PDB file of C-alpha atoms and ligand atoms in Angstrom:
ATOM      1  CA  MET I   1     -89.897  90.770-108.163  1.00 56.00           C
ATOM      2  CA  ALA I   2     -88.987  90.669-104.445  1.00 62.00           C
ATOM      3  CA  GLU I   3     -86.025  92.794-103.426  1.00 66.00           C
ATOM      4  CA  ASP I   4     -82.832  90.856-102.739  1.00 71.00           C
ATOM      5  CA  LYS I   5     -82.215  91.137 -98.984  1.00 72.00           C
ATOM      6  CA  THR I   6     -78.721  89.582 -99.076  1.00 77.00           C
ATOM      7  CA  PRO I   7     -76.345  91.820 -97.082  1.00 84.00           C
ATOM      8  CA  ARG I   8     -74.120  93.812 -99.375  1.00 96.00           C
ATOM      9  CA  VAL I   9     -70.806  95.615 -99.193  1.00 98.00           C
ATOM     10  CA  ALA I  10     -70.989  99.428 -99.097  1.00 98.00           C
ATOM     11  CA  TRP I  11     -67.798 100.569-100.853  1.00 98.00           C
ATOM     12  CA  GLY I  12     -66.797 104.174-100.290  1.00 98.00           C
ATOM     13  CA  PHE I  13     -64.523 105.922-102.775  1.00 98.00           C
ATOM     14  CA  THR I  14     -62.780 109.114-101.670  1.00 98.00           C
ATOM     15  CA  GLY I  15     -60.818 111.566-103.810  1.00 98.00           C
ATOM     16  CA  SER I  16     -57.683 109.482-104.077  1.00 98.00           C
ATOM     17  CA  GLY I  17     -55.978 107.968-107.075  1.00 97.00           C
ATOM     18  CA  HIS I  18     -53.729 105.759-104.942  1.00 97.00           C
ATOM     19  CA  PHE I  19     -54.110 102.200-106.297  1.00 97.00           C
ATOM     20  CA  LEU I  20     -57.463 103.234-107.763  1.00 98.00           C
ATOM     21  CA  PRO I  21     -57.436 100.640-110.594  1.00 97.00           C
ATOM     22  CA  GLU I  22     -56.595  97.904-108.075  1.00 97.00           C
ATOM     23  CA  CYS I  23     -59.497  98.972-105.845  1.00 98.00           C
ATOM     24  CA  LEU I  24     -61.893  99.013-108.795  1.00 98.00           C
ATOM     25  CA  ALA I  25     -60.719  95.538-109.803  1.00 98.00           C
ATOM     26  CA  LEU I  26     -61.683  94.262-106.346  1.00 98.00           C
ATOM     27  CA  VAL I  27     -65.083  95.954-106.569  1.00 98.00           C
ATOM     28  CA  GLU I  28     -65.665  94.016-109.797  1.00 97.00           C
ATOM     29  CA  ARG I  29     -65.094  90.762-107.946  1.00 97.00           C
ATOM     30  CA  LEU I  30     -67.686  91.366-105.244  1.00 97.00           C
ATOM     31  CA  PRO I  31     -71.030  89.733-105.982  1.00 96.00           C
ATOM     32  CA  ALA I  32     -73.060  92.240-103.934  1.00 97.00           C
ATOM     33  CA  VAL I  33     -71.691  95.781-103.678  1.00 98.00           C
ATOM     34  CA  ASP I  34     -72.979  99.358-103.881  1.00 98.00           C
ATOM     35  CA  LEU I  35     -70.721 102.387-104.373  1.00 98.00           C
ATOM     36  CA  PHE I  36     -70.712 105.560-102.276  1.00 98.00           C
ATOM     37  CA  LEU I  37     -68.707 108.495-103.666  1.00 98.00           C
ATOM     38  CA  SER I  38     -67.453 111.617-101.952  1.00 98.00           C
ATOM     39  CA  ARG I  39     -67.671 114.722-104.136  1.00 98.00           C
ATOM     40  CA  ALA I  40     -63.905 114.559-104.629  1.00 98.00           C
ATOM     41  CA  ALA I  41     -64.140 110.880-105.582  1.00 98.00           C
ATOM     42  CA  ALA I  42     -66.506 111.667-108.442  1.00 98.00           C
ATOM     43  CA  GLU I  43     -63.980 114.181-109.783  1.00 98.00           C
ATOM     44  CA  VAL I  44     -60.906 112.004-109.282  1.00 98.00           C
ATOM     45  CA  LEU I  45     -62.534 108.930-110.845  1.00 98.00           C
ATOM     46  CA  GLN I  46     -63.187 111.030-113.948  1.00 98.00           C
ATOM     47  CA  VAL I  47     -59.551 112.258-114.000  1.00 97.00           C
ATOM     48  CA  TYR I  48     -58.300 108.661-113.892  1.00 97.00           C
ATOM     49  CA  GLY I  49     -60.576 107.597-116.741  1.00 97.00           C
ATOM     50  CA  TYR I  50     -63.483 106.095-114.795  1.00 98.00           C
ATOM     51  CA  PRO I  51     -66.471 108.398-115.400  1.00 98.00           C
ATOM     52  CA  VAL I  52     -69.270 107.995-112.857  1.00 98.00           C
ATOM     53  CA  ARG I  53     -71.784 107.315-115.625  1.00 98.00           C
ATOM     54  CA  ASP I  54     -69.813 104.188-116.609  1.00 98.00           C
ATOM     55  CA  LEU I  55     -69.910 102.947-113.011  1.00 98.00           C
ATOM     56  CA  GLN I  56     -73.638 103.733-112.832  1.00 98.00           C
ATOM     57  CA  ALA I  57     -74.240 101.405-115.759  1.00 97.00           C
ATOM     58  CA  ARG I  58     -72.939  98.479-113.711  1.00 96.00           C
ATOM     59  CA  PHE I  59     -73.413  99.344-110.034  1.00 98.00           C
ATOM     60  CA  ARG I  60     -75.777 101.162-107.762  1.00 98.00           C
ATOM     61  CA  VAL I  61     -73.895 104.413-107.175  1.00 98.00           C
ATOM     62  CA  PHE I  62     -74.719 106.916-104.435  1.00 98.00           C
ATOM     63  CA  ARG I  63     -73.274 110.394-104.967  1.00 98.00           C
ATOM     64  CA  ASP I  64     -72.670 113.063-102.350  1.00 97.00           C
ATOM     65  CA  SER I  65     -75.466 115.405-103.390  1.00 95.00           C
ATOM     66  CA  ALA I  66     -77.472 116.041-100.201  1.00 94.00           C
ATOM     67  CA  ALA I  67     -76.435 117.577 -96.898  1.00 94.00           C
ATOM     68  CA  SER I  68     -78.048 114.892 -94.748  1.00 92.00           C
ATOM     69  CA  ALA I  69     -76.666 111.868 -96.636  1.00 92.00           C
ATOM     70  CA  PRO I  70     -80.040 110.092 -97.074  1.00 92.00           C
ATOM     71  CA  PRO I  71     -78.532 106.751 -98.238  1.00 93.00           C
ATOM     72  CA  VAL I  72     -77.176 106.121 -94.726  1.00 94.00           C
ATOM     73  CA  GLY I  73     -80.726 105.085 -93.787  1.00 94.00           C
ATOM     74  CA  LEU I  74     -79.979 101.826 -95.619  1.00 95.00           C
ATOM     75  CA  PHE I  75     -77.578 100.888 -92.817  1.00 95.00           C
ATOM     76  CA  TYR I  76     -80.467 100.850 -90.383  1.00 95.00           C
ATOM     77  CA  GLU I  77     -82.408  98.514 -92.670  1.00 94.00           C
ATOM     78  CA  GLY I  78     -79.740  95.800 -92.565  1.00 93.00           C
ATOM     79  CA  ARG I  79     -78.796  96.262 -96.194  1.00 95.00           C
ATOM     80  CA  TYR I  80     -75.021  96.208 -95.590  1.00 97.00           C
ATOM     81  CA  ASP I  81     -72.805  94.010 -93.463  1.00 97.00           C
ATOM     82  CA  LEU I  82     -69.451  95.604 -94.363  1.00 98.00           C
ATOM     83  CA  VAL I  83     -68.170  99.065 -95.245  1.00 98.00           C
ATOM     84  CA  VAL I  84     -65.002  99.350 -97.313  1.00 98.00           C
ATOM     85  CA  VAL I  85     -63.351 102.736 -97.761  1.00 98.00           C
ATOM     86  CA  ALA I  86     -60.688 102.321-100.417  1.00 98.00           C
ATOM     87  CA  PRO I  87     -58.675 104.236-101.259  1.00 98.00           C
ATOM     88  CA  ALA I  88     -59.058 106.586 -98.271  1.00 98.00           C
ATOM     89  CA  THR I  89     -57.602 110.109 -98.518  1.00 98.00           C
ATOM     90  CA  SER I  90     -55.706 111.840 -95.712  1.00 98.00           C
ATOM     91  CA  ASN I  91     -58.733 114.119 -95.434  1.00 98.00           C
ATOM     92  CA  SER I  92     -61.293 111.340 -94.939  1.00 98.00           C
ATOM     93  CA  VAL I  93     -59.033 109.402 -92.552  1.00 98.00           C
ATOM     94  CA  ALA I  94     -58.569 112.533 -90.421  1.00 98.00           C
ATOM     95  CA  LYS I  95     -62.318 113.099 -90.320  1.00 98.00           C
ATOM     96  CA  MET I  96     -63.076 109.484 -89.429  1.00 98.00           C
ATOM     97  CA  VAL I  97     -60.538 109.579 -86.601  1.00 98.00           C
ATOM     98  CA  CYS I  98     -62.149 112.742 -85.208  1.00 98.00           C
ATOM     99  CA  GLY I  99     -65.705 111.444 -85.530  1.00 98.00           C
ATOM    100  CA  ILE I 100     -66.582 113.911 -88.268  1.00 98.00           C
ATOM    101  CA  SER I 101     -69.136 112.714 -90.802  1.00 97.00           C
ATOM    102  CA  ASP I 102     -69.743 115.582 -93.208  1.00 97.00           C
ATOM    103  CA  THR I 103     -69.271 113.726 -96.485  1.00 97.00           C
ATOM    104  CA  LEU I 104     -71.118 110.692 -97.796  1.00 97.00           C
ATOM    105  CA  VAL I 105     -68.102 108.450 -97.231  1.00 98.00           C
ATOM    106  CA  THR I 106     -67.266 109.641 -93.722  1.00 98.00           C
ATOM    107  CA  ASN I 107     -70.981 109.340 -93.009  1.00 97.00           C
ATOM    108  CA  ILE I 108     -71.269 105.691 -94.027  1.00 97.00           C
ATOM    109  CA  TYR I 109     -68.223 104.966 -91.859  1.00 98.00           C
ATOM    110  CA  ALA I 110     -69.815 106.724 -88.875  1.00 97.00           C
ATOM    111  CA  GLN I 111     -73.255 105.190 -89.341  1.00 97.00           C
ATOM    112  CA  ALA I 112     -71.760 101.731 -89.800  1.00 97.00           C
ATOM    113  CA  GLY I 113     -70.054 102.109 -86.434  1.00 98.00           C
ATOM    114  CA  LYS I 114     -73.342 103.153 -84.839  1.00 97.00           C
ATOM    115  CA  CYS I 115     -74.948 100.020 -86.286  1.00 97.00           C
ATOM    116  CA  ARG I 116     -72.013  97.838 -85.136  1.00 97.00           C
ATOM    117  CA  ILE I 117     -71.150  97.014 -88.730  1.00 98.00           C
ATOM    118  CA  PRO I 118     -67.410  96.548 -89.390  1.00 98.00           C
ATOM    119  CA  SER I 119     -65.409  98.808 -91.674  1.00 98.00           C
ATOM    120  CA  LEU I 120     -62.294  98.009 -93.675  1.00 98.00           C
ATOM    121  CA  VAL I 121     -60.246 101.078 -94.619  1.00 98.00           C
ATOM    122  CA  PHE I 122     -57.353 101.204 -97.075  1.00 98.00           C
ATOM    123  CA  ALA I 123     -55.483 104.292 -95.869  1.00 98.00           C
ATOM    124  CA  CYS I 124     -53.279 105.938 -98.496  1.00 96.00           C
ATOM    125  CA  ASP I 125     -50.886 107.379 -95.917  1.00 97.00           C
ATOM    126  CA  ALA I 126     -49.165 104.132 -95.069  1.00 94.00           C
ATOM    127  CA  SER I 127     -45.521 105.155 -94.697  1.00 97.00           C
ATOM    128  CA  PRO I 128     -43.329 108.299 -94.618  1.00 98.00           C
ATOM    129  CA  GLU I 129     -42.389 107.825 -98.276  1.00 98.00           C
ATOM    130  CA  LEU I 130     -44.428 106.222-100.986  1.00 96.00           C
ATOM    131  CA  VAL I 131     -44.951 106.318-104.722  1.00 97.00           C
ATOM    132  CA  THR I 132     -48.389 106.913-106.160  1.00 96.00           C
ATOM    133  CA  GLU I 133     -49.669 106.772-109.705  1.00 95.00           C
ATOM    134  CA  ALA I 134     -50.764 110.303-110.656  1.00 95.00           C
ATOM    135  CA  PRO I 135     -52.678 110.793-113.923  1.00 93.00           C
ATOM    136  CA  GLY I 136     -49.366 111.748-115.588  1.00 94.00           C
ATOM    137  CA  GLY I 137     -47.317 108.893-114.105  1.00 96.00           C
ATOM    138  CA  PRO I 138     -45.737 107.859-110.801  1.00 96.00           C
ATOM    139  CA  VAL I 139     -44.916 110.598-108.250  1.00 97.00           C
ATOM    140  CA  PRO I 140     -43.290 110.446-104.802  1.00 97.00           C
ATOM    141  CA  VAL I 141     -45.445 111.365-101.795  1.00 97.00           C
ATOM    142  CA  TYR I 142     -44.245 112.096 -98.270  1.00 98.00           C
ATOM    143  CA  PRO I 143     -47.182 111.803 -95.854  1.00 98.00           C
ATOM    144  CA  ARG I 144     -46.827 114.165 -92.895  1.00 98.00           C
ATOM    145  CA  PRO I 145     -46.450 112.925 -89.339  1.00 98.00           C
ATOM    146  CA  ILE I 146     -50.051 113.985 -88.646  1.00 98.00           C
ATOM    147  CA  ASP I 147     -51.266 111.864 -91.583  1.00 98.00           C
ATOM    148  CA  LEU I 148     -49.355 108.823 -90.313  1.00 98.00           C
ATOM    149  CA  ARG I 149     -50.629 109.394 -86.763  1.00 98.00           C
ATOM    150  CA  ASN I 150     -54.188 109.512 -88.096  1.00 98.00           C
ATOM    151  CA  THR I 151     -53.727 106.239 -89.967  1.00 98.00           C
ATOM    152  CA  GLU I 152     -52.457 104.634 -86.753  1.00 98.00           C
ATOM    153  CA  ALA I 153     -55.255 106.146 -84.674  1.00 98.00           C
ATOM    154  CA  LEU I 154     -57.910 104.915 -87.104  1.00 98.00           C
ATOM    155  CA  ALA I 155     -56.633 101.361 -86.698  1.00 98.00           C
ATOM    156  CA  GLY I 156     -57.337 101.616 -82.978  1.00 98.00           C
ATOM    157  CA  LEU I 157     -61.009 102.536 -83.378  1.00 98.00           C
ATOM    158  CA  ALA I 158     -63.858 100.118 -82.765  1.00 98.00           C
ATOM    159  CA  TYR I 159     -65.326  98.171 -85.691  1.00 98.00           C
ATOM    160  CA  THR I 160     -62.411  99.301 -87.855  1.00 98.00           C
ATOM    161  CA  GLU I 161     -59.699  97.374 -89.681  1.00 98.00           C
ATOM    162  CA  VAL I 162     -57.049  99.378 -91.488  1.00 98.00           C
ATOM    163  CA  VAL I 163     -55.002  97.959 -94.354  1.00 98.00           C
ATOM    164  CA  LEU I 164     -52.049  99.677 -95.990  1.00 97.00           C
ATOM    165  CA  GLY I 165     -51.939  98.268 -99.489  1.00 97.00           C
ATOM    166  CA  PRO I 166     -53.987  96.622-102.226  1.00 97.00           C
ATOM    167  CA  ASP I 167     -52.676  93.112-101.466  1.00 98.00           C
ATOM    168  CA  ALA I 168     -53.729  93.383 -97.814  1.00 98.00           C
ATOM    169  CA  LEU I 169     -57.081  94.740 -98.971  1.00 98.00           C
ATOM    170  CA  ALA I 170     -57.554  91.742-101.265  1.00 98.00           C
ATOM    171  CA  ARG I 171     -56.600  89.346 -98.472  1.00 98.00           C
ATOM    172  CA  ALA I 172     -59.087  90.942 -96.083  1.00 98.00           C
ATOM    173  CA  LEU I 173     -61.843  90.657 -98.691  1.00 98.00           C
ATOM    174  CA  SER I 174     -60.846  87.213 -99.975  1.00 97.00           C
ATOM    175  CA  PRO I 175     -63.767  85.259 -98.424  1.00 95.00           C
ATOM    176  CA  ARG I 176     -66.176  87.416-100.454  1.00 96.00           C
ATOM    177  CA  LEU I 177     -64.277  87.716-103.735  1.00 96.00           C
ATOM    178  CA  LEU I 178     -65.277  85.882-106.877  1.00 96.00           C
ATOM    179  CA  PRO I 179     -62.319  84.360-108.707  1.00 93.00           C
ATOM    180  CA  PRO I 180     -61.153  86.790-111.420  1.00 86.00           C
ATOM    181  CA  ALA I 181     -62.135  84.383-114.200  1.00 61.00           C
ATOM    182  CA  ARG I 182     -65.754  84.302-113.042  1.00 53.00           C
ATOM    183  CA  CYS I 183     -66.262  88.055-112.987  1.00 51.00           C
ATOM    184  CA  ASP I 184     -67.830  88.167-116.435  1.00 53.00           C
ATOM    185  CA  ALA I 185     -70.387  85.623-115.288  1.00 48.00           C
ATOM    186  CA  ALA I 186     -71.445  87.701-112.270  1.00 50.00           C
ATOM    187  CA  PRO I 187     -75.034  88.907-112.383  1.00 48.00           C
ATOM    188  CA  SER I 188     -75.635  92.554-113.202  1.00 45.00           C
ATOM    189  CA  GLN I 189     -75.715  94.721-110.077  1.00 51.00           C
ATOM    190  CA  ALA I 190     -77.097  97.913-111.549  1.00 46.00           C
ATOM    191  CA  GLY I 191     -80.366  99.128-110.131  1.00 39.00           C
ATOM    192  CA  SER I 192     -80.507  96.472-107.405  1.00 35.00           C
TER     193      SER I 192
HETATM  194  C1  FMN T   1     -56.023 113.536-109.308  1.00 66.00           C
HETATM  195  C2  FMN T   1     -56.071 113.667-107.798  1.00 66.00           C
HETATM  196  C3  FMN T   1     -55.578 112.647-107.018  1.00 66.00           C
HETATM  197  C4  FMN T   1     -55.596 112.762-105.612  1.00 66.00           C
HETATM  198  N1  FMN T   1     -55.077 111.735-104.865  1.00 66.00           N
HETATM  199  C5  FMN T   1     -55.054 111.861-103.520  1.00 66.00           C
HETATM  200  C6  FMN T   1     -54.470 110.828-102.721  1.00 66.00           C
HETATM  201  O1  FMN T   1     -53.979 109.810-103.213  1.00 66.00           O
HETATM  202  N2  FMN T   1     -54.489 110.977-101.374  1.00 66.00           N
HETATM  203  C7  FMN T   1     -55.041 112.084-100.775  1.00 66.00           C
HETATM  204  O2  FMN T   1     -55.025 112.156 -99.535  1.00 66.00           O
HETATM  205  N3  FMN T   1     -55.607 113.082-101.505  1.00 66.00           N
HETATM  206  C8  FMN T   1     -55.623 112.998-102.849  1.00 66.00           C
HETATM  207  N4  FMN T   1     -56.180 114.004-103.607  1.00 66.00           N
HETATM  208  C9  FMN T   1     -56.758 115.190-102.920  1.00 66.00           C
HETATM  209  C10 FMN T   1     -58.192 114.900-102.422  1.00 66.00           C
HETATM  210  O3  FMN T   1     -59.049 114.589-103.489  1.00 66.00           O
HETATM  211  C11 FMN T   1     -58.737 116.127-101.624  1.00 66.00           C
HETATM  212  O4  FMN T   1     -57.993 116.256-100.415  1.00 66.00           O
HETATM  213  C12 FMN T   1     -60.217 116.023-101.311  1.00 66.00           C
HETATM  214  O5  FMN T   1     -60.595 117.176-100.568  1.00 66.00           O
HETATM  215  C13 FMN T   1     -60.548 114.776-100.507  1.00 66.00           C
HETATM  216  O6  FMN T   1     -61.946 114.764-100.210  1.00 66.00           O
HETATM  217  P1  FMN T   1     -62.621 113.428 -99.649  1.00 66.00           P
HETATM  218  O7  FMN T   1     -61.731 112.904 -98.564  1.00 66.00           O
HETATM  219  O8  FMN T   1     -63.938 113.900 -99.134  1.00 66.00           O
HETATM  220  O9  FMN T   1     -62.803 112.491-100.776  1.00 66.00           O
HETATM  221  C14 FMN T   1     -56.160 113.903-104.995  1.00 66.00           C
HETATM  222  C15 FMN T   1     -56.656 114.935-105.822  1.00 66.00           C
HETATM  223  C16 FMN T   1     -56.605 114.827-107.202  1.00 66.00           C
HETATM  224  C17 FMN T   1     -57.132 115.954-108.037  1.00 66.00           C
END
């Protein structure tokens, strides 16, 4: 069967649990999406009860297992027309701001920019005080000034839109989202 050439969303997960279930719920509503995990993301997904093998049963999942990030070649083949990084850790945001691309997720962000493909980033460090859902329950977090400066700086970069919460993320993705009720009817995406 011919390969589906419809542009897809490349969704990068970093090692953050901030609104992780909400982000996964949006992934479920995208008709054409592949997942890219940082090494920390694979660990944190497991901690929050989303083992990578379960995601692999339903999505094409790229893990951070090679130094040169071979999957980024797909960006040069026109496979993706949007990168989403959600949720984005302080670490990944700092790297993206500095032009560092030494993880799979920071690499897809960098390569997308070099291909003039837009990126949508949900930065965890949205305000000086926030509450996040840790595995054991809600905890307060106080992002440092440098974290907040990085979030602001990222928003000023080319081909980059930064959102600061799951509702804004859903609004930014709304033209692509299937209605929640239709999710079960979506075609299988594994192995595409
Ligand atoms: C359970 C768990 C939850 C975490 N949540 C966050 C988070 O919300 N924000 C953050 O910046 N780092 C968080 N971290 C720390 C990151 O995973 C760590 O900084 C990691 O090096 C990030 O790597 P990455 O940016 O390549 O994914 C969390 C770690 C654990 C173990």
